[in-house]
Coordinates of C-alpha atoms in Angstrom, one line a residue:
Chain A
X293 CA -22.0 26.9 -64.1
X294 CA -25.5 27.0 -62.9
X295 CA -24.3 26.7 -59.4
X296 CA -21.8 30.0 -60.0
X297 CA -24.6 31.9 -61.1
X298 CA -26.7 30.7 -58.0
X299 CA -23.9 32.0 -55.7
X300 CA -23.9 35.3 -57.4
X301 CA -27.2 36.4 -56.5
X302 CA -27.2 38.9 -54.0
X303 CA -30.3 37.4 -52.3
X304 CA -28.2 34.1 -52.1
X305 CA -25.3 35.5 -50.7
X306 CA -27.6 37.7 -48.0
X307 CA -29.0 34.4 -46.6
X308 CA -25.8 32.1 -46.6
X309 CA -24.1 34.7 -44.4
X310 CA -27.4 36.0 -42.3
X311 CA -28.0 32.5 -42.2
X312 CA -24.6 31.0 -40.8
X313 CA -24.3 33.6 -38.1
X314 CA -27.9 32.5 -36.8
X315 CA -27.5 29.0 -37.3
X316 CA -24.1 28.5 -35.6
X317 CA -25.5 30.6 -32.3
X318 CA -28.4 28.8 -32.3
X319 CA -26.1 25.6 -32.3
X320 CA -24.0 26.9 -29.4
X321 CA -27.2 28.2 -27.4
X322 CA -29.2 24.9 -28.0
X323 CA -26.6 22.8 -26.3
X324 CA -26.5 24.3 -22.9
X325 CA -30.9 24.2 -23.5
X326 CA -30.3 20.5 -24.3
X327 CA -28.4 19.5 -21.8
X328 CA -30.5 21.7 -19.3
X329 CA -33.7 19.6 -20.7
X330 CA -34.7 23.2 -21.1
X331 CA -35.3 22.3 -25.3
X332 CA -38.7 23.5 -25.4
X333 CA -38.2 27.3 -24.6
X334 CA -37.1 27.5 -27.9
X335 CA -40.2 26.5 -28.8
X336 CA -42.9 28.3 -26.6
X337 CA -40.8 31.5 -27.3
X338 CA -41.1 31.1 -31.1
X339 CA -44.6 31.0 -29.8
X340 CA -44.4 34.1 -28.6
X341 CA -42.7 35.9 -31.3
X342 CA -45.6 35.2 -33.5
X343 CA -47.8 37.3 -31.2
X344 CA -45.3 40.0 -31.0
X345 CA -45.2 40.0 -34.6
X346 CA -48.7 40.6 -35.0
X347 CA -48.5 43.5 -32.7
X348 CA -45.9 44.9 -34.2
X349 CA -47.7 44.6 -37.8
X350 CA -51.4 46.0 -36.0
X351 CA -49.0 48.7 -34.5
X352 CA -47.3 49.7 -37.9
X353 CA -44.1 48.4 -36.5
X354 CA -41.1 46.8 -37.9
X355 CA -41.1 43.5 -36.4
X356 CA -37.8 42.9 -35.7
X357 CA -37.7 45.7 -33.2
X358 CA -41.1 44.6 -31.4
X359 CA -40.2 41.1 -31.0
X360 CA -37.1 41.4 -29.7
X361 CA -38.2 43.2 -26.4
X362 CA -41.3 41.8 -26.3
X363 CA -39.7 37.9 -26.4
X364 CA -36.9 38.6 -24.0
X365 CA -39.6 40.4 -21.9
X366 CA -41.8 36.9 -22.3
X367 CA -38.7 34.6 -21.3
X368 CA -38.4 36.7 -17.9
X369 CA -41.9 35.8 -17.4
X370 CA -41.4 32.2 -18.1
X371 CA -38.4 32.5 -15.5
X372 CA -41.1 34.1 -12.6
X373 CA -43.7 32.0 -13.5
X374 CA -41.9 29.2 -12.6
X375 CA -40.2 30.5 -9.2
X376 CA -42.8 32.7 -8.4
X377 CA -45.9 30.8 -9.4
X378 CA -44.8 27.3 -7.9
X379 CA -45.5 26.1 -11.7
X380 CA -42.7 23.6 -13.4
X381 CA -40.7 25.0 -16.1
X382 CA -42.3 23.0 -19.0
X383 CA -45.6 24.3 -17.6
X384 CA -44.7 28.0 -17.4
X385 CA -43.6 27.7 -21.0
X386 CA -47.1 26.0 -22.0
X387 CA -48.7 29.0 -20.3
X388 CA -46.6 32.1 -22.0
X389 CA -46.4 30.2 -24.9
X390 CA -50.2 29.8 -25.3
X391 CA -50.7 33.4 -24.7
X392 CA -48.5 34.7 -27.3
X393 CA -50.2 32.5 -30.3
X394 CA -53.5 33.7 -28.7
X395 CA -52.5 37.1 -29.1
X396 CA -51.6 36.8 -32.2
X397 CA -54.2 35.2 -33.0
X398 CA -56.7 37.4 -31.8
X399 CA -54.5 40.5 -33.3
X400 CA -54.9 38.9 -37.1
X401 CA -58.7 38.6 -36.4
X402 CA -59.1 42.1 -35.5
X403 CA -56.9 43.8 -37.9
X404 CA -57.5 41.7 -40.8
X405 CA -55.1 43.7 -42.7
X406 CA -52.3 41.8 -42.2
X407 CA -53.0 38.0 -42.6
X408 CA -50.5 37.5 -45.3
X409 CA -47.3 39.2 -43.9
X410 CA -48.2 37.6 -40.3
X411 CA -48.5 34.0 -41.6
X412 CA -45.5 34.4 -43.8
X413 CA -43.4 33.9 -40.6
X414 CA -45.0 31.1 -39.4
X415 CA -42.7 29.1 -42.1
X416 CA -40.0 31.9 -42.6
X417 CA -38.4 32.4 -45.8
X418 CA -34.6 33.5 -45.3
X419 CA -34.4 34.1 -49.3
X420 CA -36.4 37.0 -48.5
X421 CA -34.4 38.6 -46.4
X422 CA -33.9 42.3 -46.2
X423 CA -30.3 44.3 -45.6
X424 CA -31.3 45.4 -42.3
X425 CA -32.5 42.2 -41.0
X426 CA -28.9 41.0 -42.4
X427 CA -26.8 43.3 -40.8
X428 CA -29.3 42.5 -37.0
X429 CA -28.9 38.8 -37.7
X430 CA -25.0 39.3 -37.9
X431 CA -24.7 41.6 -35.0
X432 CA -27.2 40.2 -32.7
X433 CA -26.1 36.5 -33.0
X434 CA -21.9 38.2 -32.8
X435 CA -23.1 39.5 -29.4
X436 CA -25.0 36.2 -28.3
X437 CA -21.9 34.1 -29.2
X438 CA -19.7 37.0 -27.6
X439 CA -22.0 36.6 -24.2
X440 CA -21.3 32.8 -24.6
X441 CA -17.7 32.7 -24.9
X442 CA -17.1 35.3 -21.6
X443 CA -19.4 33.4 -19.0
X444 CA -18.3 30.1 -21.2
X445 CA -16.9 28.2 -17.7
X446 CA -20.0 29.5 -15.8
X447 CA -22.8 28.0 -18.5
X448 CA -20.8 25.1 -18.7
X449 CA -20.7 24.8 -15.0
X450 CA -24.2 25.9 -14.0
X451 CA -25.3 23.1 -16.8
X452 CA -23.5 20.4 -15.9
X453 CA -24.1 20.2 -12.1
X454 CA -26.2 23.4 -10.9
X455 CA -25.5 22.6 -7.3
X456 CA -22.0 22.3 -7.5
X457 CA -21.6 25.1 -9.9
X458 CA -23.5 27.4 -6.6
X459 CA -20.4 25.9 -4.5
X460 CA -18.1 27.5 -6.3
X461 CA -19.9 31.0 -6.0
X462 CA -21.2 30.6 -9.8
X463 CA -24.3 32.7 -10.1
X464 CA -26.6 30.0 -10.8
X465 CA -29.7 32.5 -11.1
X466 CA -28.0 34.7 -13.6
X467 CA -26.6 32.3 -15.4
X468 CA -30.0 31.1 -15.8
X469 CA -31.5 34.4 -16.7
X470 CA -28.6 35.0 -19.3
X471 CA -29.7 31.5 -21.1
X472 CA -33.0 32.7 -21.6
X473 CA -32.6 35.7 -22.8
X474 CA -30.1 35.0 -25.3
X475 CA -32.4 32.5 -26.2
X476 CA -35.6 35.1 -26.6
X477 CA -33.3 36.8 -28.9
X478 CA -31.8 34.1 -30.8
X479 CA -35.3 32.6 -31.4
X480 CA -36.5 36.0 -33.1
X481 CA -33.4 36.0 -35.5
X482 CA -34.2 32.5 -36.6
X483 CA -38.1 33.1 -37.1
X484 CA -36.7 34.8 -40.8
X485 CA -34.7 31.9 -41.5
X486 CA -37.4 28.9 -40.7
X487 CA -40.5 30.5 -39.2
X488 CA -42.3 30.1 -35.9
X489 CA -42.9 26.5 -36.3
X490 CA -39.3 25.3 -36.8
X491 CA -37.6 27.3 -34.8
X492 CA -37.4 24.9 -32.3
X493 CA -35.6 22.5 -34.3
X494 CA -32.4 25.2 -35.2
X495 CA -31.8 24.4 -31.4
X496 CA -32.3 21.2 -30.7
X497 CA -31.1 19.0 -33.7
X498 CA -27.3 20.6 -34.2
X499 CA -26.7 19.7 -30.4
X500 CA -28.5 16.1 -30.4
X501 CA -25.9 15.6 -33.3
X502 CA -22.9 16.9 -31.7
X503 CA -23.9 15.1 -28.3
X504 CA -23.8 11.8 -30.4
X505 CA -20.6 12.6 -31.8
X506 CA -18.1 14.1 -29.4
X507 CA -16.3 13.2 -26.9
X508 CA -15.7 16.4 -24.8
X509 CA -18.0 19.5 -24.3
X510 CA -15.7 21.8 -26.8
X511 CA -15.7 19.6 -29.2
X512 CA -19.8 19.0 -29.0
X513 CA -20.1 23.3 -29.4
X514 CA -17.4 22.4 -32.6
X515 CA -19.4 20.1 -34.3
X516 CA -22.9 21.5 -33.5
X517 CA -21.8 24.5 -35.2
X518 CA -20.3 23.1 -38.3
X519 CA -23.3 20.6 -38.3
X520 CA -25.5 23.8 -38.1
X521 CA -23.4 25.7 -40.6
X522 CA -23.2 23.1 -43.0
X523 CA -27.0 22.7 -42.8
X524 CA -28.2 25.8 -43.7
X525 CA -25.4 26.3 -46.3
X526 CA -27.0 22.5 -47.9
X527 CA -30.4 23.3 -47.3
X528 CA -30.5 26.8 -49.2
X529 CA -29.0 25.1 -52.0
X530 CA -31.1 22.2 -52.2
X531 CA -34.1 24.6 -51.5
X532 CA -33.0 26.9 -54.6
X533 CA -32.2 23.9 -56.9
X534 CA -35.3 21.3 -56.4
X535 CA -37.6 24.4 -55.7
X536 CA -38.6 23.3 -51.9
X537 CA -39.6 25.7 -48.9
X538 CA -36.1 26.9 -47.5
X539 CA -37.0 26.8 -43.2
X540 CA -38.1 23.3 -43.7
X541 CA -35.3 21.9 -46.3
X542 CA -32.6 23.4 -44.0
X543 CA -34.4 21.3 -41.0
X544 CA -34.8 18.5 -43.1
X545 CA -31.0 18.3 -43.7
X546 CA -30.0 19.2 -40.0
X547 CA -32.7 15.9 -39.3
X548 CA -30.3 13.7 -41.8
X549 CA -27.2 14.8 -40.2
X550 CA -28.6 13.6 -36.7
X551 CA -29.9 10.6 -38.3
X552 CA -26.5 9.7 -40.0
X553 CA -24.7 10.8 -36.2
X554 CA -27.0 8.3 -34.6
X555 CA -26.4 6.0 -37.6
X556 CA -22.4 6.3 -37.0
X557 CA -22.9 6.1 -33.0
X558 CA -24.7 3.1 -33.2
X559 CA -22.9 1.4 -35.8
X560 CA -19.2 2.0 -35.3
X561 CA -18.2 3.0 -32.0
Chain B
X199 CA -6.6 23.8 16.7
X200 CA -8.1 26.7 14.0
X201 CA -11.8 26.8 13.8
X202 CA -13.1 26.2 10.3
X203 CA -16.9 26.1 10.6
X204 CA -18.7 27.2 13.9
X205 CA -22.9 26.4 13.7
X206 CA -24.3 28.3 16.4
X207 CA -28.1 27.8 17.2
X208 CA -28.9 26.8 13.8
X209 CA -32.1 26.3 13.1
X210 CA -33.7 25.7 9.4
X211 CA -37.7 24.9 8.4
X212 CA -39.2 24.6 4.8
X213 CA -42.1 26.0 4.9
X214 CA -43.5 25.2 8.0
X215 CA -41.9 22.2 8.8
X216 CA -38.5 22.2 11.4
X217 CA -35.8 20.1 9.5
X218 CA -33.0 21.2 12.2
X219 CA -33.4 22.6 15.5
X220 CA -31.2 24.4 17.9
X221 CA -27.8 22.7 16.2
X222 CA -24.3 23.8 17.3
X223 CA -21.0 22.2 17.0
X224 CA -17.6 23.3 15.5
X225 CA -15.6 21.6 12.9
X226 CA -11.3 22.4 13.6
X227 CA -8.4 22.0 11.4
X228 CA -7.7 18.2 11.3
X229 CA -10.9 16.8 12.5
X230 CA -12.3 13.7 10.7
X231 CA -16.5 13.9 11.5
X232 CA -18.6 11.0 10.9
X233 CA -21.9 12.9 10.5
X234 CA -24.8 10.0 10.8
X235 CA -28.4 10.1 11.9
X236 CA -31.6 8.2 10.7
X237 CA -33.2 8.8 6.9
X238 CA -34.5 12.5 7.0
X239 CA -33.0 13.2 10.5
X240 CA -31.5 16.7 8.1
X241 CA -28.1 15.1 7.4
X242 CA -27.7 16.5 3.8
X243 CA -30.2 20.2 4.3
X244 CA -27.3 20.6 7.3
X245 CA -24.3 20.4 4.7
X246 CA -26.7 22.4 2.3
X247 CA -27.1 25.2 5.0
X248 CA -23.4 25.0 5.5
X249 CA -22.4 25.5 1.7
X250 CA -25.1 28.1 1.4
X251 CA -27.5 26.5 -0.9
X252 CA -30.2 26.4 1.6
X253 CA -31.0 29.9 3.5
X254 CA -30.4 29.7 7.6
X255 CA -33.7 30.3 9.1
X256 CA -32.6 30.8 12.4
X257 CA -28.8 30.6 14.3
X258 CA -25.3 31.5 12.9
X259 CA -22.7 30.1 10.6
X260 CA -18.9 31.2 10.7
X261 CA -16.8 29.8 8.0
X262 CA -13.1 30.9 8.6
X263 CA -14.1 33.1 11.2
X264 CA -16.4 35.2 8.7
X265 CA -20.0 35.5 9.0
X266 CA -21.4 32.6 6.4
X267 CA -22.7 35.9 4.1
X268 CA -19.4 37.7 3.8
X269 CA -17.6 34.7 3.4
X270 CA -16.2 34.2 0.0
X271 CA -13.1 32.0 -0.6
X272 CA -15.3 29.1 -1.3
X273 CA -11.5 27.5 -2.7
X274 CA -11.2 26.5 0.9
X275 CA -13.9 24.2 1.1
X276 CA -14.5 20.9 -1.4
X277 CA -17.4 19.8 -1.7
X278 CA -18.2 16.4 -2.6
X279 CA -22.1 16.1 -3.2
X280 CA -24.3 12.7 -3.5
X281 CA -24.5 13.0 -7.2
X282 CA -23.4 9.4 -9.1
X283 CA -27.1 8.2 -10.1
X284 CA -28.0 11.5 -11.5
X285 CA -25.4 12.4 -13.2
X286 CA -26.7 13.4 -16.9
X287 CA -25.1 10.1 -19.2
X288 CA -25.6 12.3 -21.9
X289 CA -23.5 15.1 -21.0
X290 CA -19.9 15.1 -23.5
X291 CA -17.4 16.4 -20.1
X292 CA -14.1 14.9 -20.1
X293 CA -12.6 13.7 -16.6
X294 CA -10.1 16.7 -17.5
X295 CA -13.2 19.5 -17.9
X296 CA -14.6 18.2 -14.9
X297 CA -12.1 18.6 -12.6
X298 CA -11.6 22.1 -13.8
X299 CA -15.0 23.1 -12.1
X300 CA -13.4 23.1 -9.2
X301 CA -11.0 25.6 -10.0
X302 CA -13.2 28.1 -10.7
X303 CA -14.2 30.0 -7.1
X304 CA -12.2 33.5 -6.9
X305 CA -12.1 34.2 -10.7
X306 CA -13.2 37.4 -12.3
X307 CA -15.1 37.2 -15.3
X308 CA -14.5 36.3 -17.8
X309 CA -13.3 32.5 -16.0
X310 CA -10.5 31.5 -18.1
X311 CA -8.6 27.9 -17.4
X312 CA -5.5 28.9 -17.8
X313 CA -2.2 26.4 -18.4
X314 CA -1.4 27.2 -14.8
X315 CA -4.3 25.8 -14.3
X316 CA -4.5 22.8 -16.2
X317 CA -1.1 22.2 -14.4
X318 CA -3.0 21.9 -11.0
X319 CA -5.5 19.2 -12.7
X320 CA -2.8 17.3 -14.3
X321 CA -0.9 17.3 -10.9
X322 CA -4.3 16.3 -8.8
X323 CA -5.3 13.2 -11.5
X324 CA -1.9 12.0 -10.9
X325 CA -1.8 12.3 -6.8
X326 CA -5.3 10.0 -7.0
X327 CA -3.9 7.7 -9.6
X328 CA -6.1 8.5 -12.5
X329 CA -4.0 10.9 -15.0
X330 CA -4.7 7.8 -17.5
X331 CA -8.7 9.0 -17.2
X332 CA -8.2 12.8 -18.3
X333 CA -9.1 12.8 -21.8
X334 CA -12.2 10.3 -21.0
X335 CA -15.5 10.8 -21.0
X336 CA -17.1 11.1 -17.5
X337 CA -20.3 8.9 -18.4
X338 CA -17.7 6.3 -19.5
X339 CA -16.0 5.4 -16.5
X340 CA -17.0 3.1 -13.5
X341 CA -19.1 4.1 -10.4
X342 CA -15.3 3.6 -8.5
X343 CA -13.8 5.6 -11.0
X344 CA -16.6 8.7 -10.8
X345 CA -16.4 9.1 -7.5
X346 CA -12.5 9.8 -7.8
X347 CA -12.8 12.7 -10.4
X348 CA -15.5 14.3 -8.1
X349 CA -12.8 13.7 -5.8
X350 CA -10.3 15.6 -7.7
X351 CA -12.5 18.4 -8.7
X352 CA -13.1 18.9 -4.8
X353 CA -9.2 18.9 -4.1
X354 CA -7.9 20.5 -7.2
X355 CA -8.3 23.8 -5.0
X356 CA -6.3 22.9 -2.6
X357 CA -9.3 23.4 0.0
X358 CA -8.7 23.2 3.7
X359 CA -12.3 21.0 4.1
X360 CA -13.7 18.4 2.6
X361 CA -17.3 17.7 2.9
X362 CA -18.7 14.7 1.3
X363 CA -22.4 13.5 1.1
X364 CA -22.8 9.6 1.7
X365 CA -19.5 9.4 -0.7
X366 CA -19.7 5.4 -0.4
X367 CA -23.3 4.9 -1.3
X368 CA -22.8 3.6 -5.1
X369 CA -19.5 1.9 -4.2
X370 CA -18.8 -2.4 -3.9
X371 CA -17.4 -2.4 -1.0
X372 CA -13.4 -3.0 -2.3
X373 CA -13.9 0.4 -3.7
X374 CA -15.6 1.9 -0.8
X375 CA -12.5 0.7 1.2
X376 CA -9.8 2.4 -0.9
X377 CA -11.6 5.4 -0.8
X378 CA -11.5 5.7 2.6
X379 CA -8.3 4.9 3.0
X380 CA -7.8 7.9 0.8
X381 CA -9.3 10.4 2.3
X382 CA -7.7 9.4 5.6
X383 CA -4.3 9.7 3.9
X384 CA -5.4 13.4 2.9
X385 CA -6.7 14.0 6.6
X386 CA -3.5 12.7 8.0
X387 CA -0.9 13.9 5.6
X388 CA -2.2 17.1 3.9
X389 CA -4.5 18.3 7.2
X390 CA -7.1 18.1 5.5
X391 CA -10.5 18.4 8.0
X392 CA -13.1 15.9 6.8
X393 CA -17.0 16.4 7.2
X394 CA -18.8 13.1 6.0
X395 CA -22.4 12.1 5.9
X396 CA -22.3 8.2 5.6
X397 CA -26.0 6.0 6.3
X398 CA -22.5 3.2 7.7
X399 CA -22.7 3.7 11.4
X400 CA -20.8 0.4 12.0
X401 CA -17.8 1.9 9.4
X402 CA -17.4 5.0 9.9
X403 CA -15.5 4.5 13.8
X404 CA -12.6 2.7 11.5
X405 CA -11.7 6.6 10.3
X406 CA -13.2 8.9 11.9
X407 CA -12.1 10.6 15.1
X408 CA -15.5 12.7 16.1
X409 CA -18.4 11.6 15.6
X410 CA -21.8 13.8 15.0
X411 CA -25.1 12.8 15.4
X412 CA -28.5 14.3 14.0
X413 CA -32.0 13.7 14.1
X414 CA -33.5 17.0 13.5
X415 CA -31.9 18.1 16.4
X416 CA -28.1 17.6 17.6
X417 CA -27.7 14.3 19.5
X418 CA -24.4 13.7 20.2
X419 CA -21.4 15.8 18.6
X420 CA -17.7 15.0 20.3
X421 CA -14.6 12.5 19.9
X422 CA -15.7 8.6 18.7
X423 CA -14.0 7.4 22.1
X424 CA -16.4 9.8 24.3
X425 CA -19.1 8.3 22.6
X426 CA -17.8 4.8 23.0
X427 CA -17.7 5.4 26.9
X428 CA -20.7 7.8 27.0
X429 CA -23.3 6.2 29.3
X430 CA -26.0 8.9 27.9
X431 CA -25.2 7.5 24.8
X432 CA -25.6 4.0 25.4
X433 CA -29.2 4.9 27.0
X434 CA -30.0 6.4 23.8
X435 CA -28.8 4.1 21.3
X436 CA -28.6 0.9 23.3
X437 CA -25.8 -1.0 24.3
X438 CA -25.6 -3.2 21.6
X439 CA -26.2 -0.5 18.7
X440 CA -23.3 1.6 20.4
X441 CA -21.2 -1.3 20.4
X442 CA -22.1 -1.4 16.6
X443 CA -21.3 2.1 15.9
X444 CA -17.7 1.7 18.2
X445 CA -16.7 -1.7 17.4
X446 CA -14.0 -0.4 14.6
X447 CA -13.1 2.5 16.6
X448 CA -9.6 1.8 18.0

């Protein structure tokens, strides 16, 4: 009965479906980043959308619409640092990274107006979520996912052999480019769901539990998006019912599901 | 004979450093070219400037009579690189996704694979022997067993070259055999011109009927027999490292 109830609340019902839609293109998005060794983008771009927050709050701004831009502009820069400057990719993602929590940083200081709002995405809170920021989250990660399934054959090429995939007149730089900004994008979305700090982890752990699991490249984008989807379906509950912070609980249970995939892998095949 | 690839002049440095100098030869329909030269002699940058993953710095490349820039129909040409130790274990692609790859120069987005398609796979896997292998796992199989589904992803296009990168290195030498044997078959019986790197001097005479080689610049480039006879040759290399090089040649 209790568990009826907690499916009728509108504020429930907002974050299952914002939060599927996110969670499931973050799954798909987050395998070609694993198996590109490319994980950490996720990472220094949620970085970066805590500085573009900030600017967008000193700035009067809604959020959403600064940090998009502003973290798709960022993974471009990432990109040219890294041609351009002669710098490896991990390093160019240290630098932009740095500079966007710096920002921010510097942007709370100054303002001092805005503490609260600005460090209530550093943890994310999905429960909270507003109808606009719904109907983004569904149409932004249905145009990801969209942009995934029509250059599906060239991401899967470009991933698994770069070289070859050039060969066969795949637009290895594009493809590239394409990655990373549907990653920018896709990292903004989830900073509602788990915050700046766990981002990260929306990317990685669905894929490291599908790579344990399947046994051909469809069927690893299958199961890291019903891992993904179960997850946040799972961790909203158990956030609601034992009363625990929603970004983490839903990481916590995508962390179990890996665990249990490694468990299996190891175990009984 | 058709020309496939003419190199005229080419020249390529990185940075400031010459890699190849001055190289021109021309590959036909049907040739079989043992490409050999000492470690960095610019074996593998020459196959790289060929395929056009490195830039030309200097000289001219015609594939199929068109200028390497405007040329397109990358179908025509396999490519087989020198990728079995780097190959990412973790990566989930069946033997059956794999060979795909190779089917996808000349699409229009969005690249579908279609049942036609899947047809030309299916039919490829069974012409090398390995249609058991589809639904595996690539990071399952043997080094033997790798080296035929890069094989097959090279062929499925039905490509009028072939150009393999040290294709032996990671295989015992039973396997190394077969596969040679194999890709002669294809040369003989499909046409199929060969352009293979190999470190096996002392081999590659067995198959090959030209031989072309590089150290930075173009030392020799014409039929295994010439060189077997040539007396510039035997200047160069040495009587007894020709003799080497030749001994298999028939």
């Amino acid at each position: 009965m209790e568990f009826i109830n907690f499916l009728q609340y509108s504020f429930i019902q907002k974050a299952f479906f914002a939060g599927a839609f996110v969670a499931i293109t973050c799954s798909a998005l987050g395998l070609f980043l694993v198996l590109k060794k490319m994980s950490l983008i996720g990472d220094g771009l949620s970085h970066v959308s805590f500085g573009a927050i900030a600017l967008a709050l000193f700035l009067g701004f809604y959020p959403f619409y600064m940090a998009i831009p502003v973290v798709m502009l960022a993974s471009l820069l990432i990109l040219k640092i890294s041609e351009k400057a002669k710098v490896y990719g991990d390093a160019a993602i240290g630098i932009v990274s740095a500079i966007g929590i710096a920002g921010g940083v510097i942007l709370a200081s100054v303002s001092k107006g805005f503490n609260v709002d600005l460090f209530s995405y550093l943890f994310g809170n999905i429960l909270a979520i507003s109808n606009i920021e719904v109907i983004l989250s569904v149409i932004l990660s249905l145009i990801v996912l969209l942009i995934i399934y029509f250059f599906y054959w060239d991401l899967f090429s470009a991933t698994f052999d770069e070289e070859y995939a050039k060969t066969t007149g795949v637009k290895t730089n594009s493809i590239n480019t394409i990655i990373t900004l549907l990653t920018a994008v896709t990292v903004v979305l989830s900073v509602k769901m788990v915050g700046v700090m766990l981002v990260s982890a929306l990317l990685i752990l669905p894929a490291a539990t599908a790579l344990q699991l399947s046994s051909s490249f469809k069927k690893a984008i299958l199961i890291g998006g019903l891992t993904a989807l179960i997850s946040v379906l799972f961790g909203i509950s158990f956030s609601f019912f034992l009363d625990l912070p929603t970004g983490a609980t839903i990481v916590m249970v995508n962390a179990l599901f890996f665990a249990l995939a490694v468990f299996y892998k190891k175990t009984f095949t | 004979m058709p020309t496939i690839i003419t190199i005229k002049n080419l020249s390529f440095n990185y940075g400031q450093t010459e890699i190849l100098k001055d190289i021109s030869f021309a590959v036909e329909s049907g040739d079989f070219i043992g490409l050999a030269g000492p470690n960095g002699a610019g074996k593998t940058t020459l196959i790289k400037v060929i395929l056009g993953l490195l830039p030309i710095t200097k000289g001219e490349i015609e594939l199929f009579d068109k200028q390497q820039k405007n040329f397109s129909d990358w179908s025509k040409i396999g490519y087989l690189p020198q990728k079995l130790a780097t190959i990412n274990s973790l990566f989930p692609a069946t033997v059956n996704e794999v060979v795909a790859l190779g089917l996808l120069s000349g699409k229009t987005l969005p690249k579908r694979i279609t049942k036609n398609d899947q047809k030309k796979v299916g039919a490829i896997l069974e012409e090398l022997g390995i249609s058991d292998l589809k639904k595996r796992m690539l990071s399952e199989l043997s080094g033997g067993q790798q080296q035929k589904v890069f094989l097959a992803r090279a062929l499925v296009s039905s490509p009028e070259i072939l150009i393999f990168d040290e294709p032996s290195t990671a295989l015992d030498p039973e396997s190394r055999e077969s596969f040679f044997k194999l890709i002669k078959k294809l040369n003989e019986k499909k046409g199929i011109a060969i352009l293979l790197i190999t470190h096996d001097t002392s081999y590659i005479g067995k198959y090959a009927n030209k031989f072309l080689y590089v150290d930075k610049e173009l030392i020799y480039f014409g039929k295994f027999s010439d060189f077997c006879r040539s007396a510039k040759m035997n200047s160069y290399f040495g009587k007894y490292e020709q003799h080497i090089i030749c001994h298999q040649h028939n």
